[in-house]
PDB file of C-alpha atoms in Angstrom:
ATOM      1  CA  MET A   7     -35.256 -48.596  98.133  1.00 74.00           C
ATOM      2  CA  LYS A   8     -31.433 -48.647  98.370  1.00 81.00           C
ATOM      3  CA  ILE A   9     -31.365 -52.297  97.391  1.00 89.00           C
ATOM      4  CA  LEU A  10     -33.666 -51.504  94.367  1.00 88.00           C
ATOM      5  CA  PHE A  11     -31.381 -48.658  93.289  1.00 89.00           C
ATOM      6  CA  LYS A  12     -28.279 -51.026  93.470  1.00 91.00           C
ATOM      7  CA  ILE A  13     -30.127 -53.676  91.343  1.00 92.00           C
ATOM      8  CA  LEU A  14     -30.845 -50.923  88.755  1.00 91.00           C
ATOM      9  CA  ASP A  15     -27.105 -49.940  88.843  1.00 93.00           C
ATOM     10  CA  TYR A  16     -26.180 -53.381  88.024  1.00 95.00           C
ATOM     11  CA  LEU A  17     -28.839 -53.894  85.323  1.00 94.00           C
ATOM     12  CA  SER A  18     -27.903 -50.622  83.677  1.00 95.00           C
ATOM     13  CA  ALA A  19     -24.210 -51.645  83.831  1.00 96.00           C
ATOM     14  CA  VAL A  20     -25.059 -55.003  82.116  1.00 97.00           C
ATOM     15  CA  PHE A  21     -27.219 -53.125  79.541  1.00 96.00           C
ATOM     16  CA  MET A  22     -24.381 -50.939  78.606  1.00 97.00           C
ATOM     17  CA  GLY A  23     -21.743 -53.735  78.369  1.00 97.00           C
ATOM     18  CA  THR A  24     -23.842 -56.259  76.477  1.00 97.00           C
ATOM     19  CA  GLY A  25     -25.690 -53.640  74.398  1.00 97.00           C
ATOM     20  CA  THR A  26     -22.239 -52.170  73.283  1.00 97.00           C
ATOM     21  CA  PHE A  27     -21.104 -55.598  72.134  1.00 95.00           C
ATOM     22  CA  ILE A  28     -24.326 -56.514  70.419  1.00 96.00           C
ATOM     23  CA  LEU A  29     -24.425 -53.235  68.549  1.00 96.00           C
ATOM     24  CA  VAL A  30     -20.769 -53.519  67.568  1.00 95.00           C
ATOM     25  CA  SER A  31     -21.084 -56.929  66.262  1.00 93.00           C
ATOM     26  CA  LEU A  32     -24.146 -56.046  64.231  1.00 94.00           C
ATOM     27  CA  ILE A  33     -22.504 -53.019  62.736  1.00 94.00           C
ATOM     28  CA  VAL A  34     -18.815 -53.884  62.343  1.00 92.00           C
ATOM     29  CA  ASP A  35     -17.957 -56.106  59.381  1.00 89.00           C
ATOM     30  CA  LYS A  36     -15.248 -58.750  59.239  1.00 87.00           C
ATOM     31  CA  ASP A  37     -13.718 -56.901  56.211  1.00 88.00           C
ATOM     32  CA  TRP A  38     -13.044 -53.839  58.354  1.00 90.00           C
ATOM     33  CA  SER A  39      -9.387 -52.814  59.315  1.00 92.00           C
ATOM     34  CA  MET A  40      -8.642 -53.495  62.924  1.00 91.00           C
ATOM     35  CA  PHE A  41      -8.126 -49.736  63.547  1.00 93.00           C
ATOM     36  CA  THR A  42     -11.329 -48.708  61.854  1.00 95.00           C
ATOM     37  CA  ALA A  43     -13.237 -51.381  63.826  1.00 94.00           C
ATOM     38  CA  MET A  44     -11.645 -50.227  66.990  1.00 94.00           C
ATOM     39  CA  ILE A  45     -12.615 -46.564  66.561  1.00 95.00           C
ATOM     40  CA  ALA A  46     -16.068 -47.375  65.411  1.00 96.00           C
ATOM     41  CA  GLY A  47     -16.404 -49.719  68.429  1.00 95.00           C
ATOM     42  CA  MET A  48     -15.417 -46.864  70.728  1.00 94.00           C
ATOM     43  CA  ALA A  49     -17.933 -44.459  69.016  1.00 95.00           C
ATOM     44  CA  ILE A  50     -20.778 -47.025  69.248  1.00 96.00           C
ATOM     45  CA  GLY A  51     -19.853 -47.484  72.990  1.00 95.00           C
ATOM     46  CA  MET A  52     -20.171 -43.662  73.453  1.00 92.00           C
ATOM     47  CA  GLY A  53     -23.501 -43.765  71.696  1.00 94.00           C
ATOM     48  CA  VAL A  54     -24.694 -46.597  74.069  1.00 96.00           C
ATOM     49  CA  LEU A  55     -23.581 -44.497  77.078  1.00 93.00           C
ATOM     50  CA  VAL A  56     -25.589 -41.490  76.019  1.00 89.00           C
ATOM     51  CA  LEU A  57     -28.576 -43.655  75.176  1.00 92.00           C
ATOM     52  CA  SER A  58     -28.335 -45.280  78.630  1.00 93.00           C
ATOM     53  CA  LEU A  59     -28.140 -41.876  80.336  1.00 88.00           C
ATOM     54  CA  LEU A  60     -31.383 -40.926  78.541  1.00 87.00           C
ATOM     55  CA  LEU A  61     -33.106 -44.215  79.311  1.00 89.00           C
ATOM     56  CA  PHE A  62     -32.042 -44.640  82.894  1.00 88.00           C
ATOM     57  CA  SER A  63     -31.957 -40.955  84.077  1.00 83.00           C
ATOM     58  CA  SER A  64     -35.658 -40.986  85.296  1.00 81.00           C
ATOM     59  CA  PHE A  65     -34.849 -43.661  87.962  1.00 80.00           C
ATOM     60  CA  SER A  66     -31.169 -43.607  88.341  1.00 82.00           C
ATOM     61  CA  ALA A  67     -28.924 -40.611  88.882  1.00 82.00           C
ATOM     62  CA  ALA A  68     -26.962 -39.616  85.713  1.00 83.00           C
ATOM     63  CA  PHE A  69     -23.944 -38.936  87.969  1.00 83.00           C
ATOM     64  CA  GLU A  70     -23.784 -42.639  88.848  1.00 87.00           C
ATOM     65  CA  ILE A  71     -24.341 -43.951  85.317  1.00 90.00           C
ATOM     66  CA  PHE A  72     -21.798 -41.802  83.634  1.00 88.00           C
ATOM     67  CA  PRO A  73     -18.485 -42.834  85.200  1.00 90.00           C
ATOM     68  CA  VAL A  74     -19.307 -46.523  85.255  1.00 94.00           C
ATOM     69  CA  GLY A  75     -20.631 -46.279  81.727  1.00 94.00           C
ATOM     70  CA  MET A  76     -17.267 -44.657  80.519  1.00 91.00           C
ATOM     71  CA  VAL A  77     -15.367 -47.549  81.985  1.00 93.00           C
ATOM     72  CA  ILE A  78     -17.624 -50.150  80.406  1.00 96.00           C
ATOM     73  CA  THR A  79     -18.679 -48.861  77.027  1.00 95.00           C
ATOM     74  CA  MET A  80     -15.337 -47.641  75.687  1.00 93.00           C
ATOM     75  CA  PRO A  81     -13.177 -50.688  76.324  1.00 94.00           C
ATOM     76  CA  VAL A  82     -15.979 -53.080  75.418  1.00 96.00           C
ATOM     77  CA  GLY A  83     -16.683 -51.139  72.157  1.00 95.00           C
ATOM     78  CA  MET A  84     -12.966 -51.203  71.244  1.00 94.00           C
ATOM     79  CA  ALA A  85     -12.409 -54.877  72.020  1.00 93.00           C
ATOM     80  CA  ALA A  86     -15.707 -55.821  70.354  1.00 93.00           C
ATOM     81  CA  GLY A  87     -14.724 -53.960  67.245  1.00 93.00           C
ATOM     82  CA  MET A  88     -11.287 -55.527  67.050  1.00 92.00           C
ATOM     83  CA  LEU A  89     -12.657 -59.034  67.814  1.00 90.00           C
ATOM     84  CA  THR A  90     -15.506 -58.790  65.258  1.00 89.00           C
ATOM     85  CA  ALA A  91     -13.137 -57.499  62.550  1.00 87.00           C
ATOM     86  CA  GLY A  92     -10.327 -60.110  63.393  1.00 83.00           C
ATOM     87  CA  ASP A  93     -12.415 -63.109  63.869  1.00 74.00           C
ATOM     88  CA  SER A  94     -15.889 -64.449  64.649  1.00 72.00           C
ATOM     89  CA  PRO A  95     -15.973 -64.777  68.470  1.00 75.00           C
ATOM     90  CA  ASP A  96     -18.609 -67.136  69.938  1.00 87.00           C
ATOM     91  CA  PHE A  97     -21.585 -64.578  70.353  1.00 89.00           C
ATOM     92  CA  VAL A  98     -23.080 -66.033  73.512  1.00 92.00           C
ATOM     93  CA  PHE A  99     -19.720 -66.405  75.242  1.00 92.00           C
ATOM     94  CA  MET A 100     -18.653 -62.790  74.470  1.00 91.00           C
ATOM     95  CA  VAL A 101     -22.073 -61.404  75.600  1.00 94.00           C
ATOM     96  CA  SER A 102     -21.619 -63.343  78.844  1.00 95.00           C
ATOM     97  CA  VAL A 103     -17.922 -62.025  79.138  1.00 95.00           C
ATOM     98  CA  CYS A 104     -19.298 -58.470  78.705  1.00 95.00           C
ATOM     99  CA  ALA A 105     -21.974 -58.915  81.254  1.00 96.00           C
ATOM    100  CA  VAL A 106     -19.365 -60.257  83.856  1.00 97.00           C
ATOM    101  CA  PHE A 107     -17.029 -57.432  82.992  1.00 97.00           C
ATOM    102  CA  SER A 108     -19.829 -54.851  83.429  1.00 97.00           C
ATOM    103  CA  VAL A 109     -20.850 -56.353  86.870  1.00 97.00           C
ATOM    104  CA  CYS A 110     -17.132 -56.274  87.957  1.00 97.00           C
ATOM    105  CA  ALA A 111     -16.704 -52.563  86.906  1.00 97.00           C
ATOM    106  CA  GLN A 112     -19.856 -51.705  88.802  1.00 96.00           C
ATOM    107  CA  LEU A 113     -18.722 -53.447  91.843  1.00 97.00           C
ATOM    108  CA  GLY A 114     -15.364 -51.808  91.554  1.00 96.00           C
ATOM    109  CA  PHE A 115     -17.084 -48.388  91.643  1.00 96.00           C
ATOM    110  CA  ASP A 116     -19.327 -49.347  94.557  1.00 96.00           C
ATOM    111  CA  LEU A 117     -16.298 -50.545  96.576  1.00 97.00           C
ATOM    112  CA  TYR A 118     -14.351 -47.416  95.815  1.00 96.00           C
ATOM    113  CA  ASN A 119     -17.368 -45.185  96.573  1.00 95.00           C
ATOM    114  CA  MET A 120     -17.736 -47.025 100.029  1.00 95.00           C
ATOM    115  CA  LYS A 121     -14.099 -46.070 100.671  1.00 96.00           C
ATOM    116  CA  ILE A 122     -14.232 -42.378  99.805  1.00 95.00           C
ATOM    117  CA  LYS A 123     -17.793 -41.271 100.496  1.00 94.00           C
ATOM    118  CA  GLY A 124     -18.473 -39.179 103.553  1.00 95.00           C
ATOM    119  CA  GLU A 125     -16.782 -36.150 105.276  1.00 96.00           C
ATOM    120  CA  VAL A 126     -13.643 -34.634 103.546  1.00 95.00           C
ATOM    121  CA  PRO A 127     -11.321 -32.680 105.869  1.00 91.00           C
ATOM    122  CA  VAL A 128     -11.766 -29.076 104.656  1.00 86.00           C
ATOM    123  CA  ASP A 129      -8.217 -27.924 105.214  1.00 71.00           C
ATOM    124  CA  LYS A 130      -7.008 -30.786 102.987  1.00 50.00           C
ATOM    125  CA  GLU A 131      -5.960 -29.311  99.649  1.00 48.00           C
ATOM    126  CA  ARG A 132      -6.026 -32.023  96.964  1.00 43.00           C
TER     127      ARG A 132
ATOM    128  CA  MET B  15     -33.497  -8.392  87.608  1.00 49.00           C
ATOM    129  CA  ILE B  16     -31.619  -9.361  84.532  1.00 54.00           C
ATOM    130  CA  LYS B  17     -29.247  -6.469  84.140  1.00 49.00           C
ATOM    131  CA  ASN B  18     -27.842  -7.221  80.745  1.00 46.00           C
ATOM    132  CA  GLY B  19     -28.543  -9.830  78.133  1.00 46.00           C
ATOM    133  CA  ASN B  20     -25.024 -10.495  77.179  1.00 50.00           C
ATOM    134  CA  LYS B  21     -24.810 -13.964  75.739  1.00 61.00           C
ATOM    135  CA  ASN B  22     -28.295 -15.434  76.183  1.00 70.00           C
ATOM    136  CA  TRP B  23     -26.715 -18.397  77.934  1.00 73.00           C
ATOM    137  CA  TRP B  24     -30.076 -19.463  79.535  1.00 77.00           C
ATOM    138  CA  ILE B  25     -31.535 -20.326  76.213  1.00 84.00           C
ATOM    139  CA  LYS B  26     -30.433 -23.990  76.654  1.00 83.00           C
ATOM    140  CA  TRP B  27     -32.144 -24.069  79.954  1.00 86.00           C
ATOM    141  CA  ASP B  28     -35.390 -22.708  78.390  1.00 88.00           C
ATOM    142  CA  ASN B  29     -35.107 -25.661  75.944  1.00 86.00           C
ATOM    143  CA  ALA B  30     -34.444 -28.115  78.765  1.00 87.00           C
ATOM    144  CA  ALA B  31     -37.400 -26.993  80.909  1.00 88.00           C
ATOM    145  CA  ARG B  32     -39.842 -29.508  79.253  1.00 88.00           C
ATOM    146  CA  THR B  33     -37.790 -32.654  80.058  1.00 88.00           C
ATOM    147  CA  PHE B  34     -36.009 -31.404  83.156  1.00 90.00           C
ATOM    148  CA  ASP B  35     -38.203 -33.129  85.717  1.00 90.00           C
ATOM    149  CA  LEU B  36     -37.995 -36.467  83.904  1.00 88.00           C
ATOM    150  CA  MET B  37     -34.208 -36.222  83.470  1.00 87.00           C
ATOM    151  CA  ASN B  38     -33.686 -35.188  87.100  1.00 88.00           C
ATOM    152  CA  ARG B  39     -36.192 -37.644  88.581  1.00 88.00           C
ATOM    153  CA  GLY B  40     -33.431 -40.209  89.440  1.00 88.00           C
ATOM    154  CA  ILE B  41     -31.357 -37.602  91.168  1.00 90.00           C
ATOM    155  CA  GLU B  42     -34.274 -36.623  93.382  1.00 91.00           C
ATOM    156  CA  LEU B  43     -35.071 -40.262  94.110  1.00 90.00           C
ATOM    157  CA  ARG B  44     -31.477 -41.100  95.114  1.00 91.00           C
ATOM    158  CA  TYR B  45     -30.363 -37.890  96.812  1.00 92.00           C
ATOM    159  CA  GLY B  46     -33.679 -36.286  97.837  1.00 93.00           C
ATOM    160  CA  GLU B  47     -33.325 -37.307 101.509  1.00 93.00           C
ATOM    161  CA  LYS B  48     -29.658 -36.037 101.640  1.00 94.00           C
ATOM    162  CA  LYS B  49     -30.616 -32.785 100.109  1.00 95.00           C
ATOM    163  CA  ARG B  50     -33.589 -32.298 102.502  1.00 94.00           C
ATOM    164  CA  GLU B  51     -31.339 -32.982 105.412  1.00 95.00           C
ATOM    165  CA  TRP B  52     -28.588 -30.586 104.132  1.00 96.00           C
ATOM    166  CA  PHE B  53     -30.963 -27.727 103.149  1.00 96.00           C
ATOM    167  CA  SER B  54     -32.873 -28.137 106.412  1.00 94.00           C
ATOM    168  CA  ARG B  55     -29.976 -26.196 108.044  1.00 94.00           C
ATOM    169  CA  SER B  56     -30.787 -23.122 105.961  1.00 96.00           C
ATOM    170  CA  TYR B  57     -32.589 -20.444 108.006  1.00 95.00           C
ATOM    171  CA  GLY B  58     -34.173 -16.950 107.955  1.00 95.00           C
ATOM    172  CA  ARG B  59     -34.432 -15.311 104.571  1.00 96.00           C
ATOM    173  CA  THR B  60     -32.964 -17.818 102.232  1.00 97.00           C
ATOM    174  CA  LEU B  61     -31.693 -17.435  98.612  1.00 97.00           C
ATOM    175  CA  LEU B  62     -32.373 -20.459  96.476  1.00 97.00           C
ATOM    176  CA  VAL B  63     -30.116 -20.072  93.423  1.00 97.00           C
ATOM    177  CA  ALA B  64     -31.318 -21.689  90.213  1.00 95.00           C
ATOM    178  CA  VAL B  65     -34.636 -23.142  91.342  1.00 95.00           C
ATOM    179  CA  GLY B  66     -35.088 -24.835  87.999  1.00 94.00           C
ATOM    180  CA  THR B  67     -38.543 -26.335  87.678  1.00 94.00           C
ATOM    181  CA  GLY B  68     -38.955 -26.171  91.544  1.00 94.00           C
ATOM    182  CA  LEU B  69     -37.882 -29.741  92.415  1.00 93.00           C
ATOM    183  CA  ASP B  70     -36.079 -28.466  95.516  1.00 94.00           C
ATOM    184  CA  LEU B  71     -38.788 -26.322  96.933  1.00 94.00           C
ATOM    185  CA  GLU B  72     -40.287 -29.241  98.844  1.00 92.00           C
ATOM    186  CA  TYR B  73     -37.075 -29.326 100.964  1.00 93.00           C
ATOM    187  CA  PHE B  74     -37.724 -26.034 102.780  1.00 93.00           C
ATOM    188  CA  ARG B  75     -39.610 -25.884 106.045  1.00 91.00           C
ATOM    189  CA  SER B  76     -43.009 -24.176 106.712  1.00 90.00           C
ATOM    190  CA  GLY B  77     -42.556 -20.653 107.813  1.00 88.00           C
ATOM    191  CA  GLN B  78     -39.285 -20.279 105.995  1.00 93.00           C
ATOM    192  CA  GLN B  79     -39.062 -17.355 103.656  1.00 95.00           C
ATOM    193  CA  VAL B  80     -37.349 -18.441 100.413  1.00 96.00           C
ATOM    194  CA  VAL B  81     -36.431 -16.199  97.411  1.00 97.00           C
ATOM    195  CA  ALA B  82     -35.927 -18.566  94.560  1.00 97.00           C
ATOM    196  CA  ILE B  83     -34.152 -17.369  91.423  1.00 97.00           C
ATOM    197  CA  ASP B  84     -33.548 -18.657  88.001  1.00 96.00           C
ATOM    198  CA  ILE B  85     -32.238 -17.363  84.702  1.00 93.00           C
ATOM    199  CA  SER B  86     -34.911 -19.335  82.661  1.00 93.00           C
ATOM    200  CA  GLU B  87     -38.339 -17.954  82.249  1.00 93.00           C
ATOM    201  CA  LYS B  88     -39.634 -21.387  81.266  1.00 93.00           C
ATOM    202  CA  MET B  89     -38.106 -23.071  84.285  1.00 95.00           C
ATOM    203  CA  LEU B  90     -39.691 -20.480  86.466  1.00 95.00           C
ATOM    204  CA  GLY B  91     -43.124 -21.123  84.864  1.00 94.00           C
ATOM    205  CA  LYS B  92     -42.808 -24.825  85.763  1.00 94.00           C
ATOM    206  CA  ALA B  93     -41.623 -23.863  89.329  1.00 95.00           C
ATOM    207  CA  GLN B  94     -44.731 -21.769  89.649  1.00 94.00           C
ATOM    208  CA  GLU B  95     -46.836 -24.927  89.369  1.00 91.00           C
ATOM    209  CA  LYS B  96     -45.024 -26.497  92.317  1.00 91.00           C
ATOM    210  CA  GLU B  97     -44.984 -23.357  94.436  1.00 87.00           C
ATOM    211  CA  ALA B  98     -48.580 -23.947  95.751  1.00 84.00           C
ATOM    212  CA  SER B  99     -47.716 -27.325  97.276  1.00 85.00           C
ATOM    213  CA  CYS B 100     -44.518 -25.891  99.028  1.00 89.00           C
ATOM    214  CA  LYS B 101     -44.539 -25.446 102.779  1.00 90.00           C
ATOM    215  CA  ALA B 102     -42.253 -22.360 102.780  1.00 93.00           C
ATOM    216  CA  ALA B 103     -43.167 -18.954 101.605  1.00 94.00           C
ATOM    217  CA  VAL B 104     -41.705 -18.703  98.127  1.00 95.00           C
ATOM    218  CA  GLU B 105     -41.034 -15.764  95.895  1.00 96.00           C
ATOM    219  CA  LEU B 106     -39.939 -16.624  92.456  1.00 96.00           C
ATOM    220  CA  VAL B 107     -37.694 -14.070  90.621  1.00 96.00           C
ATOM    221  CA  ARG B 108     -35.992 -14.141  87.281  1.00 95.00           C
ATOM    222  CA  ALA B 109     -32.301 -13.186  87.963  1.00 95.00           C
ATOM    223  CA  ASP B 110     -28.764 -14.043  86.911  1.00 95.00           C
ATOM    224  CA  VAL B 111     -26.601 -15.104  89.811  1.00 96.00           C
ATOM    225  CA  GLN B 112     -23.702 -13.289  88.306  1.00 95.00           C
ATOM    226  CA  MET B 113     -25.520  -9.918  88.591  1.00 95.00           C
ATOM    227  CA  LEU B 114     -27.964 -10.115  91.414  1.00 96.00           C
ATOM    228  CA  GLY B 115     -30.185  -7.099  91.889  1.00 95.00           C
ATOM    229  CA  PHE B 116     -30.602  -7.701  95.659  1.00 97.00           C
ATOM    230  CA  SER B 117     -29.051  -5.230  98.159  1.00 97.00           C
ATOM    231  CA  ASP B 118     -25.986  -6.139 100.180  1.00 97.00           C
ATOM    232  CA  SER B 119     -26.449  -8.364 103.223  1.00 97.00           C
ATOM    233  CA  SER B 120     -30.073  -9.081 102.573  1.00 97.00           C
ATOM    234  CA  PHE B 121     -30.170 -12.830 103.007  1.00 97.00           C
ATOM    235  CA  ASP B 122     -29.353 -15.129 106.108  1.00 97.00           C
ATOM    236  CA  SER B 123     -28.543 -18.096 104.067  1.00 97.00           C
ATOM    237  CA  ALA B 124     -28.221 -19.418 100.573  1.00 98.00           C
ATOM    238  CA  VAL B 125     -28.806 -22.664  98.941  1.00 98.00           C
ATOM    239  CA  THR B 126     -27.658 -24.085  95.525  1.00 97.00           C
ATOM    240  CA  SER B 127     -28.498 -27.446  93.801  1.00 95.00           C
ATOM    241  CA  CYS B 128     -26.502 -28.497  90.793  1.00 93.00           C
ATOM    242  CA  THR B 129     -26.188 -24.785  90.113  1.00 94.00           C
ATOM    243  CA  PHE B 130     -22.585 -24.014  89.675  1.00 95.00           C
ATOM    244  CA  CYS B 131     -21.982 -26.563  86.874  1.00 92.00           C
ATOM    245  CA  SER B 132     -23.909 -24.178  84.634  1.00 90.00           C
ATOM    246  CA  VAL B 133     -23.015 -20.619  85.629  1.00 93.00           C
ATOM    247  CA  PRO B 134     -20.709 -19.273  82.964  1.00 92.00           C
ATOM    248  CA  ASP B 135     -18.539 -17.448  85.526  1.00 95.00           C
ATOM    249  CA  PRO B 136     -18.927 -19.471  88.730  1.00 96.00           C
ATOM    250  CA  VAL B 137     -16.529 -17.390  90.956  1.00 97.00           C
ATOM    251  CA  GLN B 138     -18.476 -14.113  89.953  1.00 97.00           C
ATOM    252  CA  GLY B 139     -21.778 -15.921  90.816  1.00 97.00           C
ATOM    253  CA  LEU B 140     -20.374 -17.046  94.180  1.00 98.00           C
ATOM    254  CA  LYS B 141     -19.025 -13.512  94.855  1.00 98.00           C
ATOM    255  CA  GLU B 142     -22.598 -12.069  94.210  1.00 98.00           C
ATOM    256  CA  ILE B 143     -24.069 -14.654  96.620  1.00 98.00           C
ATOM    257  CA  ARG B 144     -21.467 -13.620  99.216  1.00 98.00           C
ATOM    258  CA  ARG B 145     -22.294 -10.002  98.677  1.00 98.00           C
ATOM    259  CA  VAL B 146     -26.063 -10.412  99.271  1.00 98.00           C
ATOM    260  CA  MET B 147     -25.531 -12.670 102.307  1.00 98.00           C
ATOM    261  CA  LYS B 148     -25.241 -11.346 105.835  1.00 97.00           C
ATOM    262  CA  PRO B 149     -21.809 -11.720 107.518  1.00 97.00           C
ATOM    263  CA  GLY B 150     -21.797 -15.046 109.206  1.00 97.00           C
ATOM    264  CA  GLY B 151     -24.529 -16.353 106.810  1.00 97.00           C
ATOM    265  CA  THR B 152     -24.329 -19.927 105.670  1.00 98.00           C
ATOM    266  CA  LEU B 153     -24.151 -21.178 102.039  1.00 98.00           C
ATOM    267  CA  LEU B 154     -25.304 -24.771 101.548  1.00 98.00           C
ATOM    268  CA  MET B 155     -24.624 -26.511  98.204  1.00 98.00           C
ATOM    269  CA  PHE B 156     -25.196 -29.839  96.552  1.00 97.00           C
ATOM    270  CA  GLU B 157     -23.033 -29.902  93.489  1.00 96.00           C
ATOM    271  CA  HIS B 158     -21.368 -32.220  90.987  1.00 94.00           C
ATOM    272  CA  VAL B 159     -17.735 -31.410  90.327  1.00 96.00           C
ATOM    273  CA  ARG B 160     -14.643 -32.454  88.445  1.00 95.00           C
ATOM    274  CA  SER B 161     -13.234 -35.710  89.883  1.00 94.00           C
ATOM    275  CA  ASP B 162      -9.752 -35.750  91.250  1.00 93.00           C
ATOM    276  CA  ILE B 163      -9.386 -39.417  90.215  1.00 90.00           C
ATOM    277  CA  PHE B 164      -6.481 -39.430  87.886  1.00 90.00           C
ATOM    278  CA  TRP B 165      -8.216 -40.749  84.823  1.00 88.00           C
ATOM    279  CA  MET B 166     -11.722 -39.426  85.411  1.00 90.00           C
ATOM    280  CA  GLY B 167     -10.808 -35.841  85.615  1.00 92.00           C
ATOM    281  CA  PRO B 168      -9.312 -35.627  82.158  1.00 92.00           C
ATOM    282  CA  MET B 169     -12.283 -37.647  80.866  1.00 88.00           C
ATOM    283  CA  MET B 170     -14.689 -35.083  82.447  1.00 91.00           C
ATOM    284  CA  ASP B 171     -12.695 -32.233  80.789  1.00 93.00           C
ATOM    285  CA  LEU B 172     -13.161 -33.987  77.401  1.00 89.00           C
ATOM    286  CA  MET B 173     -16.819 -34.697  77.805  1.00 86.00           C
ATOM    287  CA  THR B 174     -17.543 -31.214  78.935  1.00 90.00           C
ATOM    288  CA  GLY B 175     -16.970 -29.998  75.312  1.00 87.00           C
ATOM    289  CA  LEU B 176     -20.143 -31.923  74.433  1.00 83.00           C
ATOM    290  CA  SER B 177     -22.220 -31.611  77.615  1.00 83.00           C
ATOM    291  CA  ARG B 178     -21.894 -27.853  77.617  1.00 85.00           C
ATOM    292  CA  LYS B 179     -23.870 -27.708  74.394  1.00 80.00           C
ATOM    293  CA  PHE B 180     -27.039 -29.233  75.927  1.00 77.00           C
ATOM    294  CA  GLY B 181     -26.649 -28.673  79.710  1.00 80.00           C
ATOM    295  CA  PRO B 182     -23.962 -28.492  82.417  1.00 87.00           C
ATOM    296  CA  ASP B 183     -20.154 -28.449  82.532  1.00 91.00           C
ATOM    297  CA  LEU B 184     -18.912 -31.609  84.137  1.00 91.00           C
ATOM    298  CA  ASN B 185     -15.427 -30.315  85.186  1.00 93.00           C
ATOM    299  CA  ARG B 186     -16.147 -27.474  87.682  1.00 95.00           C
ATOM    300  CA  ARG B 187     -13.723 -27.038  90.549  1.00 96.00           C
ATOM    301  CA  THR B 188     -16.331 -25.884  93.016  1.00 96.00           C
ATOM    302  CA  ARG B 189     -14.225 -26.210  96.157  1.00 95.00           C
ATOM    303  CA  GLU B 190     -11.666 -23.826  94.757  1.00 96.00           C
ATOM    304  CA  ASN B 191     -14.237 -21.452  93.476  1.00 97.00           C
ATOM    305  CA  ILE B 192     -15.948 -21.159  96.848  1.00 97.00           C
ATOM    306  CA  ARG B 193     -12.658 -20.132  98.382  1.00 96.00           C
ATOM    307  CA  LYS B 194     -11.847 -17.838  95.471  1.00 97.00           C
ATOM    308  CA  ALA B 195     -15.120 -16.045  96.114  1.00 97.00           C
ATOM    309  CA  GLY B 196     -14.111 -15.202  99.669  1.00 96.00           C
ATOM    310  CA  PHE B 197     -16.153 -17.870 101.579  1.00 97.00           C
ATOM    311  CA  ARG B 198     -14.740 -19.952 104.328  1.00 96.00           C
ATOM    312  CA  LEU B 199     -15.367 -23.519 103.574  1.00 97.00           C
ATOM    313  CA  THR B 200     -16.474 -25.297 106.635  1.00 96.00           C
ATOM    314  CA  ARG B 201     -17.718 -28.766 105.598  1.00 97.00           C
ATOM    315  CA  GLU B 202     -17.308 -30.906 102.446  1.00 97.00           C
ATOM    316  CA  VAL B 203     -18.966 -34.287 102.096  1.00 97.00           C
ATOM    317  CA  ASN B 204     -18.498 -36.818  99.306  1.00 97.00           C
ATOM    318  CA  VAL B 205     -21.916 -38.129  98.255  1.00 96.00           C
ATOM    319  CA  TYR B 206     -20.913 -40.222  95.317  1.00 94.00           C
ATOM    320  CA  LEU B 207     -17.236 -40.825  94.631  1.00 94.00           C
ATOM    321  CA  ASP B 208     -15.580 -37.329  94.624  1.00 94.00           C
ATOM    322  CA  MET B 209     -18.015 -36.150  91.959  1.00 95.00           C
ATOM    323  CA  VAL B 210     -21.146 -35.373  93.782  1.00 95.00           C
ATOM    324  CA  LYS B 211     -20.571 -33.234  96.851  1.00 97.00           C
ATOM    325  CA  LEU B 212     -22.212 -31.273  99.627  1.00 97.00           C
ATOM    326  CA  PHE B 213     -20.472 -28.113 100.648  1.00 98.00           C
ATOM    327  CA  GLU B 214     -21.098 -25.828 103.578  1.00 98.00           C
ATOM    328  CA  ALA B 215     -19.448 -22.480 103.545  1.00 97.00           C
ATOM    329  CA  VAL B 216     -19.693 -19.281 105.667  1.00 97.00           C
ATOM    330  CA  LYS B 217     -19.382 -15.653 104.795  1.00 97.00           C
ATOM    331  CA  PRO B 218     -16.598 -14.358 107.034  1.00 95.00           C
ATOM    332  CA  VAL B 219     -17.782 -11.665 109.573  1.00 91.00           C
TER     333      VAL B 219
END
């Protein structure tokens, strides 16, 4: 069961990363200014995050989707907006980059979680 | 049991009752066993605060006496459907944790599950739990809290402006609130990062 949850975590991360890039490249036009495209990309990224929370909540904990999703969707949205407005990046290559970035982000969270999960000394004020 | 209807803050929970089970299914799948293990240490007459649709009722043992409260009538309606399949003897009561109508020192232990992300005045709510618990009684909590990770905490503050409209606050400082309410914090366990935690606190004798 734990392995299944982990697979789902990585799938939802890839969904958020690639989904954000695909949506931004569909919506943002070449004629847009770099700044507008960046802001629009971020907003689209947030939209994808909310959609993912709704889609995956029934089999994945929202607590776990949310922080990873923030790290993935906002920078991917910003970068995708700027790239789309500035140039026409190779679509397949960029989707692959987003997928790899998403997997790396999820892995980073998993490793950090392994480090800090468990008992916390109660007298320790942080 | 609702002593005053000040701000009708429970209306959003009435609205959420229909989709609550679906939205929380993932949490139960992932953390259900952890919650069962943590809540199994509750004993005697137990106050379950914010029972919601009753997803947590299955974590209590047979023979245990559980008084389960919630602010939302619609949530309690859903919880009633699950009450029959529950091993413990459950009494469902509509109540606001900030103004409990129970007498002092009337519970041996108390349990909360993702509760204090939603109570408008969490310290007042915790003080009320302390009041109705017997001295030496144990409070067991499964809560999501504000992260102390330097970039995530401010992000959670920012997102709370939006999340509060539909559901919970994301930036509650529950560890500090437990202490402010006069409990002695005895255990704290990180379940996921420093965002999802288990707390154990005792009402000082």
